[in-house]
Coordinates of C-alpha atoms and ligand atoms in Angstrom, one line a residue:
X586 CA -43.4 -63.6 7.7
X587 CA -45.4 -64.5 10.8
X588 CA -43.3 -67.3 12.0
X589 CA -43.0 -68.2 15.7
X590 CA -40.0 -66.9 17.7
X591 CA -38.0 -70.2 17.6
X592 CA -38.3 -70.3 13.8
X593 CA -37.5 -66.6 13.3
X594 CA -34.4 -67.0 15.5
X595 CA -33.1 -69.5 12.9
X596 CA -34.4 -68.2 9.6
X597 CA -35.5 -64.6 9.6
X598 CA -33.9 -62.3 7.0
X599 CA -31.6 -64.9 5.4
X600 CA -32.1 -66.7 2.1
X601 CA -29.5 -69.1 1.0
X602 CA -30.3 -68.5 -2.7
X603 CA -28.8 -65.0 -2.4
X604 CA -25.6 -66.4 -1.1
X605 CA -24.4 -69.3 -3.3
X606 CA -26.8 -71.7 -1.4
X607 CA -24.7 -71.4 1.7
X608 CA -26.7 -72.7 4.7
X609 CA -24.8 -70.6 7.2
X610 CA -24.7 -66.8 6.8
X611 CA -21.4 -66.0 5.0
X612 CA -18.9 -63.7 6.8
X613 CA -18.4 -60.7 4.6
X614 CA -14.9 -59.9 5.7
X615 CA -14.5 -56.7 3.8
X616 CA -13.9 -53.1 4.7
X617 CA -15.2 -51.5 1.5
X618 CA -17.5 -52.3 -1.5
X619 CA -17.0 -51.5 -5.2
X620 CA -19.2 -49.4 -7.3
X621 CA -20.0 -50.4 -10.9
X622 CA -19.5 -46.9 -12.1
X623 CA -19.3 -43.3 -10.9
X624 CA -23.0 -42.7 -11.1
X625 CA -23.7 -45.7 -8.9
X626 CA -21.2 -44.5 -6.3
X627 CA -23.0 -41.1 -6.4
X628 CA -26.4 -42.8 -6.0
X629 CA -25.2 -44.8 -3.0
X630 CA -23.9 -41.8 -1.2
X631 CA -27.1 -40.0 -2.0
X632 CA -29.1 -42.9 -0.4
X633 CA -30.8 -43.6 -3.7
X634 CA -29.1 -47.0 -4.2
X635 CA -29.2 -49.3 -1.2
X636 CA -25.9 -51.0 -2.0
X637 CA -23.1 -51.1 0.6
X638 CA -20.4 -48.4 0.7
X639 CA -18.0 -49.0 3.5
X640 CA -18.3 -51.4 6.5
X641 CA -18.6 -48.7 9.2
X642 CA -21.8 -47.7 7.4
X643 CA -23.1 -51.3 6.9
X644 CA -22.0 -54.8 6.2
X645 CA -24.1 -57.8 4.9
X646 CA -23.3 -60.2 7.7
X647 CA -24.0 -57.5 10.4
X648 CA -27.2 -56.5 8.5
X649 CA -28.6 -60.0 8.8
X650 CA -28.1 -59.9 12.5
X651 CA -29.7 -56.5 12.8
X652 CA -32.8 -57.6 10.9
X653 CA -33.1 -60.7 12.9
X654 CA -32.9 -59.0 16.3
X655 CA -35.4 -56.4 15.2
X656 CA -37.8 -59.2 14.3
X657 CA -37.2 -61.1 17.6
X658 CA -37.9 -57.9 19.6
X659 CA -40.9 -57.0 17.4
X660 CA -39.2 -53.7 16.5
X661 CA -39.0 -51.9 13.2
X662 CA -35.2 -51.8 12.9
X663 CA -32.0 -52.9 14.6
X664 CA -28.4 -51.9 14.8
X665 CA -25.3 -53.8 16.0
X666 CA -22.4 -52.4 18.0
X667 CA -18.9 -53.4 19.1
X668 CA -20.1 -53.9 22.7
X669 CA -23.1 -53.5 24.9
X670 CA -21.6 -50.2 26.2
X671 CA -21.2 -48.9 22.6
X672 CA -24.9 -49.5 22.2
X673 CA -25.7 -47.8 25.5
X674 CA -23.5 -44.8 24.8
X675 CA -24.7 -44.2 21.2
X676 CA -28.3 -44.4 22.4
X677 CA -27.9 -42.0 25.4
X678 CA -25.8 -39.5 23.5
X679 CA -28.4 -39.5 20.7
X680 CA -31.3 -38.9 23.0
X681 CA -29.7 -36.0 25.1
X682 CA -28.2 -32.6 24.8
X683 CA -26.5 -30.4 27.4
X684 CA -28.5 -29.7 30.5
X685 CA -31.0 -32.5 30.0
X686 CA -32.1 -35.0 32.6
X687 CA -32.1 -38.8 32.6
X688 CA -34.3 -40.8 34.9
X689 CA -32.9 -44.3 35.6
X690 CA -33.9 -47.4 37.4
X691 CA -32.1 -47.6 40.8
X692 CA -29.5 -50.1 39.7
X693 CA -27.9 -50.0 36.3
X694 CA -24.9 -51.6 34.8
X695 CA -21.7 -50.3 36.4
X696 CA -20.3 -48.8 33.1
X697 CA -23.6 -47.2 32.3
X698 CA -23.3 -45.5 35.7
X699 CA -19.8 -44.4 34.7
X700 CA -21.1 -43.0 31.4
X701 CA -23.7 -41.0 33.2
X702 CA -20.9 -39.5 35.3
X703 CA -19.0 -38.5 32.2
X704 CA -22.2 -36.9 30.7
X705 CA -22.8 -35.0 34.0
X706 CA -19.3 -33.7 34.2
X707 CA -19.0 -32.7 30.6
X708 CA -22.5 -31.7 29.6
X709 CA -24.3 -31.0 32.8
X710 CA -26.7 -33.9 32.1
X711 CA -28.1 -34.9 35.5
X712 CA -29.5 -38.3 36.3
X713 CA -31.7 -39.6 39.1
X714 CA -32.4 -43.1 40.2
X715 CA -35.7 -44.7 41.2
X716 CA -37.3 -48.1 41.8
X717 CA -40.3 -46.6 39.9
X718 CA -42.5 -48.6 42.3
X719 CA -45.7 -46.6 41.4
X720 CA -47.1 -44.1 39.0
X721 CA -47.0 -41.5 41.7
X722 CA -43.3 -42.0 42.4
X723 CA -42.6 -42.0 38.6
X724 CA -44.5 -38.7 38.1
X725 CA -42.6 -37.1 41.0
X726 CA -39.3 -38.0 39.5
X727 CA -40.0 -36.7 36.0
X728 CA -38.7 -33.2 35.4
X729 CA -39.3 -30.7 32.7
X730 CA -35.9 -31.5 31.1
X731 CA -36.2 -35.3 31.4
X732 CA -35.6 -36.6 27.9
X733 CA -35.0 -40.3 28.6
X734 CA -36.3 -42.9 31.0
X735 CA -33.7 -45.7 31.2
X736 CA -34.5 -49.0 32.7
X737 CA -32.9 -52.3 33.6
X738 CA -35.3 -55.0 34.7
X739 CA -34.6 -57.4 36.4
X740 CA -32.1 -55.1 38.2
X741 CA -28.7 -56.6 38.6
X742 CA -27.8 -58.1 41.1
X743 CA -30.8 -57.9 43.4
X744 CA -33.4 -58.9 40.8
X745 CA -35.8 -56.2 41.8
X746 CA -38.2 -55.5 38.9
X747 CA -39.9 -52.6 37.3
X748 CA -43.3 -52.7 35.7
X749 CA -42.6 -51.8 32.1
X750 CA -46.1 -51.5 30.9
X751 CA -46.8 -48.9 33.7
X752 CA -43.7 -46.9 33.0
X753 CA -44.4 -46.9 29.3
X754 CA -47.9 -45.7 29.8
X755 CA -46.9 -42.8 32.1
X756 CA -43.9 -41.9 29.9
X757 CA -46.2 -41.6 26.8
X758 CA -48.2 -38.8 28.6
X759 CA -45.0 -36.8 28.9
X760 CA -43.7 -37.9 25.5
X761 CA -40.5 -39.3 26.9
X762 CA -38.9 -42.3 25.2
X763 CA -38.4 -45.4 27.4
X764 CA -35.2 -47.3 26.8
X765 CA -34.9 -50.8 28.3
X766 CA -31.6 -52.7 28.7
X767 CA -33.0 -56.2 28.1
X768 CA -29.7 -58.0 28.6
X769 CA -30.9 -60.0 31.7
X770 CA -34.0 -61.4 30.0
X771 CA -33.2 -61.7 26.3
X772 CA -36.1 -61.2 23.8
X773 CA -37.3 -64.7 24.3
X774 CA -38.3 -64.0 27.9
X775 CA -39.3 -60.3 27.8
X776 CA -40.3 -58.0 24.9
X777 CA -40.4 -54.4 26.1
X778 CA -41.7 -53.0 22.8
X779 CA -44.8 -55.2 23.1
X780 CA -45.3 -53.5 26.5
X781 CA -45.2 -50.0 25.0
X782 CA -41.5 -49.2 25.5
X783 CA -39.7 -47.5 22.7
X784 CA -36.1 -48.6 22.5
X785 CA -34.5 -51.9 23.6
X786 CA -30.8 -52.6 23.8
X787 CA -28.7 -55.6 24.8
X788 CA -25.2 -56.6 25.8
X789 CA -25.2 -59.4 23.2
X790 CA -22.1 -60.6 25.1
X791 CA -24.4 -62.4 27.5
X792 CA -27.4 -64.6 26.6
X793 CA -27.6 -63.8 22.9
X794 CA -24.0 -64.9 22.3
X795 CA -24.4 -67.4 25.0
X796 CA -21.0 -69.1 24.8
X797 CA -18.6 -66.6 26.4
X798 CA -16.7 -66.0 23.2
X799 CA -17.9 -62.6 21.8
X800 CA -18.5 -59.1 23.0
X801 CA -21.2 -57.2 21.2
X802 CA -24.2 -54.8 21.6
X803 CA -27.6 -54.6 19.9
X804 CA -30.1 -51.9 19.7
X805 CA -33.7 -51.9 18.3
X806 CA -36.5 -49.4 17.9
X807 CA -38.4 -47.3 15.4
X808 CA -36.9 -47.1 11.9
X809 CA -36.5 -43.3 12.2
X810 CA -34.5 -43.5 15.5
X811 CA -32.3 -46.4 14.4
X812 CA -31.3 -44.7 11.2
X813 CA -30.6 -41.5 13.1
X814 CA -28.2 -43.4 15.4
X815 CA -26.7 -45.3 12.5
X816 CA -25.9 -42.0 10.7
X817 CA -24.7 -40.1 13.8
X818 CA -23.6 -41.6 17.1
X819 CA -22.7 -44.9 15.5
X820 CA -21.2 -43.6 12.2
X821 CA -19.3 -40.7 13.7
X822 CA -18.3 -42.3 17.0
X823 CA -17.6 -45.6 15.4
X824 CA -18.5 -48.4 17.7
X825 CA -19.5 -50.9 15.0
X826 CA -19.6 -54.7 15.1
X827 CA -17.2 -56.8 13.2
X828 CA -18.6 -59.3 10.7
X829 CA -17.2 -62.4 12.5
X830 CA -18.8 -61.2 15.7
X831 CA -22.2 -60.8 13.9
X832 CA -21.7 -64.4 12.6
X833 CA -21.1 -65.7 16.2
X834 CA -24.2 -63.9 17.4
X835 CA -26.4 -65.2 14.5
X836 CA -25.3 -68.6 15.6
X837 CA -26.0 -67.9 19.2
X838 CA -29.5 -66.7 18.4
X839 CA -30.5 -70.0 16.8
X840 CA -30.3 -71.8 20.1
X841 CA -31.4 -68.9 22.3
X842 CA -34.9 -70.3 23.1
X843 CA -33.7 -73.7 24.2
X844 CA -30.9 -72.3 26.1
X845 CA -33.1 -69.8 28.0
X846 CA -35.6 -72.6 28.8
X847 CA -32.7 -74.7 30.3
X848 CA -31.1 -71.7 32.1
X849 CA -34.4 -70.9 33.7
X850 CA -35.2 -74.5 34.6
X851 CA -31.8 -75.0 36.2
X852 CA -32.1 -71.7 38.1
X853 CA -35.6 -72.6 39.5
X854 CA -34.3 -75.9 40.8
X855 CA -31.2 -74.3 42.4
X856 CA -33.3 -71.6 44.0
X857 CA -35.4 -74.2 45.7
X858 CA -32.3 -75.9 47.1
X859 CA -30.7 -72.6 48.2
X860 CA -33.9 -71.5 50.0
X861 CA -33.8 -74.7 52.1
X862 CA -30.2 -74.4 53.1
X863 CA -29.5 -73.1 56.7
X864 CA -26.4 -71.1 55.6
X865 CA -28.3 -69.1 53.0
X866 CA -30.1 -66.1 54.4
X867 CA -32.1 -65.0 51.4
X868 CA -32.5 -65.8 47.7
X869 CA -33.5 -63.4 44.9
X870 CA -35.0 -64.8 41.7
X871 CA -37.7 -63.3 39.6
X872 CA -39.8 -66.5 39.3
X873 CA -39.6 -67.3 43.1
X874 CA -43.2 -66.8 44.4
X875 CA -41.7 -65.3 47.6
X876 CA -39.9 -62.6 45.6
X877 CA -41.3 -59.1 46.3
X878 CA -41.8 -58.5 42.6
X879 CA -43.0 -61.9 41.6
X880 CA -46.3 -60.4 40.3
X881 CA -44.3 -58.1 37.9
X882 CA -42.2 -61.0 36.7
X883 CA -45.3 -63.1 36.0
X884 CA -46.8 -60.2 34.1
X885 CA -43.9 -59.4 31.8
X886 CA -41.5 -62.3 31.7
X887 CA -42.0 -65.7 30.2
X888 CA -39.5 -67.4 32.6
X889 CA -37.0 -66.2 35.2
X890 CA -33.7 -66.6 33.2
X891 CA -30.5 -67.9 34.7
X892 CA -29.3 -65.3 37.2
X893 CA -29.8 -65.9 40.9
X894 CA -28.5 -63.8 43.8
X895 CA -28.3 -65.0 47.4
X896 CA -27.1 -63.8 50.7
X897 CA -25.0 -66.0 53.0
X898 CA -25.0 -65.9 56.7
X899 CA -22.0 -63.8 57.7
X900 CA -20.1 -61.0 55.8
X901 CA -17.4 -60.6 53.2
X902 CA -15.1 -63.2 54.7
X903 CA -17.7 -65.9 54.6
X904 CA -18.7 -64.9 51.1
X905 CA -15.1 -65.2 49.9
X906 CA -14.5 -68.5 51.8
X907 CA -17.6 -69.9 50.0
X908 CA -16.4 -68.8 46.6
X909 CA -12.9 -70.2 47.2
X910 CA -14.3 -73.7 47.8
X911 CA -16.2 -74.1 44.6
X912 CA -14.9 -76.6 42.2
X913 CA -16.2 -76.4 38.6
X914 CA -18.5 -73.3 38.9
X915 CA -16.3 -70.6 37.6
X916 CA -15.4 -67.5 39.5
X917 CA -16.0 -64.8 36.8
X918 CA -18.2 -61.8 36.0
X919 CA -20.5 -61.8 33.0
X920 CA -23.5 -64.1 32.6
X921 CA -25.6 -66.1 30.2
X922 CA -22.9 -68.6 29.2
X923 CA -23.1 -72.4 29.1
X924 CA -20.7 -72.5 32.1
X925 CA -22.1 -71.5 35.5
X926 CA -20.4 -68.3 36.6
X927 CA -20.4 -66.8 40.1
X928 CA -19.1 -63.6 41.5
X929 CA -19.2 -61.2 44.5
X930 CA -20.9 -57.9 43.5
X931 CA -19.6 -55.8 46.4
X932 CA -16.0 -56.4 45.5
X933 CA -16.3 -57.1 41.8
X934 CA -19.1 -55.8 39.4
X935 CA -20.4 -53.2 41.9
X936 CA -17.1 -52.2 43.6
X937 CA -17.1 -48.8 41.9
X938 CA -20.6 -48.0 43.1
X939 CA -20.3 -45.8 46.2
X940 CA -20.9 -47.7 49.5
X941 CA -24.1 -45.7 50.3
X942 CA -25.7 -46.4 46.9
X943 CA -24.7 -50.0 47.2
X944 CA -26.6 -50.2 50.5
X945 CA -29.5 -48.5 48.9
X946 CA -29.5 -51.0 46.1
X947 CA -29.4 -53.9 48.6
X948 CA -25.9 -55.1 47.7
X949 CA -24.5 -56.4 51.0
X950 CA -21.1 -57.8 51.6
X951 CA -22.5 -61.4 51.7
X952 CA -24.4 -61.1 48.5
X953 CA -23.4 -63.6 45.8
X954 CA -24.6 -63.5 42.2
X955 CA -24.6 -66.7 40.1
X956 CA -25.4 -67.1 36.4
X957 CA -26.8 -70.6 36.3
X958 CA -25.2 -72.4 33.3
X959 CA -26.4 -75.3 31.2
X960 CA -24.7 -78.1 33.1
X961 CA -26.8 -80.8 34.9
X962 CA -28.5 -78.9 37.7
X963 CA -27.7 -81.7 40.1
X964 CA -24.0 -81.1 39.5
X965 CA -24.4 -77.3 40.0
X966 CA -26.2 -78.0 43.2
X967 CA -23.6 -80.5 44.4
X968 CA -20.8 -78.0 43.9
X969 CA -22.7 -75.2 45.7
X970 CA -23.6 -77.5 48.5
X971 CA -20.1 -78.8 49.2
X972 CA -18.8 -75.2 49.2
X973 CA -21.6 -74.2 51.7
X974 CA -20.7 -77.1 53.9
X975 CA -17.0 -76.2 53.9
X976 CA -17.1 -72.5 54.3
Ligands
PLP897 C1 -22.6 -56.6 30.4 C2 -23.7 -55.6 30.4 C3 -23.6 -54.4 29.7 C4 -22.4 -54.0 29.0 O1 -22.2 -54.8 27.9 P1 -20.7 -55.1 27.2 O2 -21.1 -56.0 26.1 O3 -19.9 -55.7 28.3 O4 -20.2 -53.8 26.8 C5 -24.7 -53.5 29.8 N1 -25.8 -53.8 30.5 C6 -25.9 -55.0 31.2 C7 -27.2 -55.3 32.0 C8 -24.9 -55.9 31.2 O5 -25.0 -57.1 31.9

């Protein structure tokens, strides 16, 4: 089918006729599946019969989600995990062996950073971090034993961006797979595979779920790679997704395009207000024309999504005073929910990052990160504004 994104997000890979005419995808809450006879059981284990065997190896509800996310990312195949971190770890472990090297964007999710520490301590897998601001820088950072380039863009929480098309082009020369954590954009706003990248993963907990009620991870890429992960670092490590969680994510995906449009629209309006406020020192948002990487955002993202970071005049005390004055905007980590969520990276999401790296990444003590929700933007601004006035 060659439907448009919005239609695929609702219909792809599901036919009611195969499920007692049920409009919604049924939840196949089963751990195992029955074989008609011994020969069929043998054929399933041999991979000659595509029927299900056991839910750690595949489940119909989960499979619908996997096919749908693959379609939306324009990838050959997809795989669902218990969490974003289960997807990240299964991917990085599949792509490395002892003594390899991983090149990362400077700024990756805190627990991904933690995973790299484990991999270094246990298997001597070293990692380096770079803003990959040019081909030259990228070439300098690639080593003989580099087996993965791992990127987040926009980079949390400073919203710096990496040119995916450029990185993919250079990586191809060295035959190194490029993995993109696309959580902050969602497939509706950014499609790394279309830009030449190889593997895309998500914390589906964020925009794809969209309602703050499920933790999950998704991975897409070439059929060969996805089946390798399915049969090794997923099957044998075991971070699979539950059928109910897949059902919640299928439901979330149906409204992803309209939610992302609204998140982005609200964020753009709030950015304009923040930039004009005297107590706000700087604002970081991909679609802000004053952003240092605005040209990259314009090239590879459809809209700027919902996350805004901004620095207040003052330091940690001022930042905390501001947060404590908010009324309905929720003080919480995570992002991409209907509710606006706000947090203080230096003491929360990035508190484990060593002080020096934090400075290098631009995470100051007065930096605030907000995930702009789906409320009326005027109300979001009124709440921010009264807190700024009172701090
Ligand atoms: C939240 C997040 C993760 C981890 O996902 P979980 O679902 O919490 O395991 C990974 N990468 C990014 C960019 C995230 O925001």
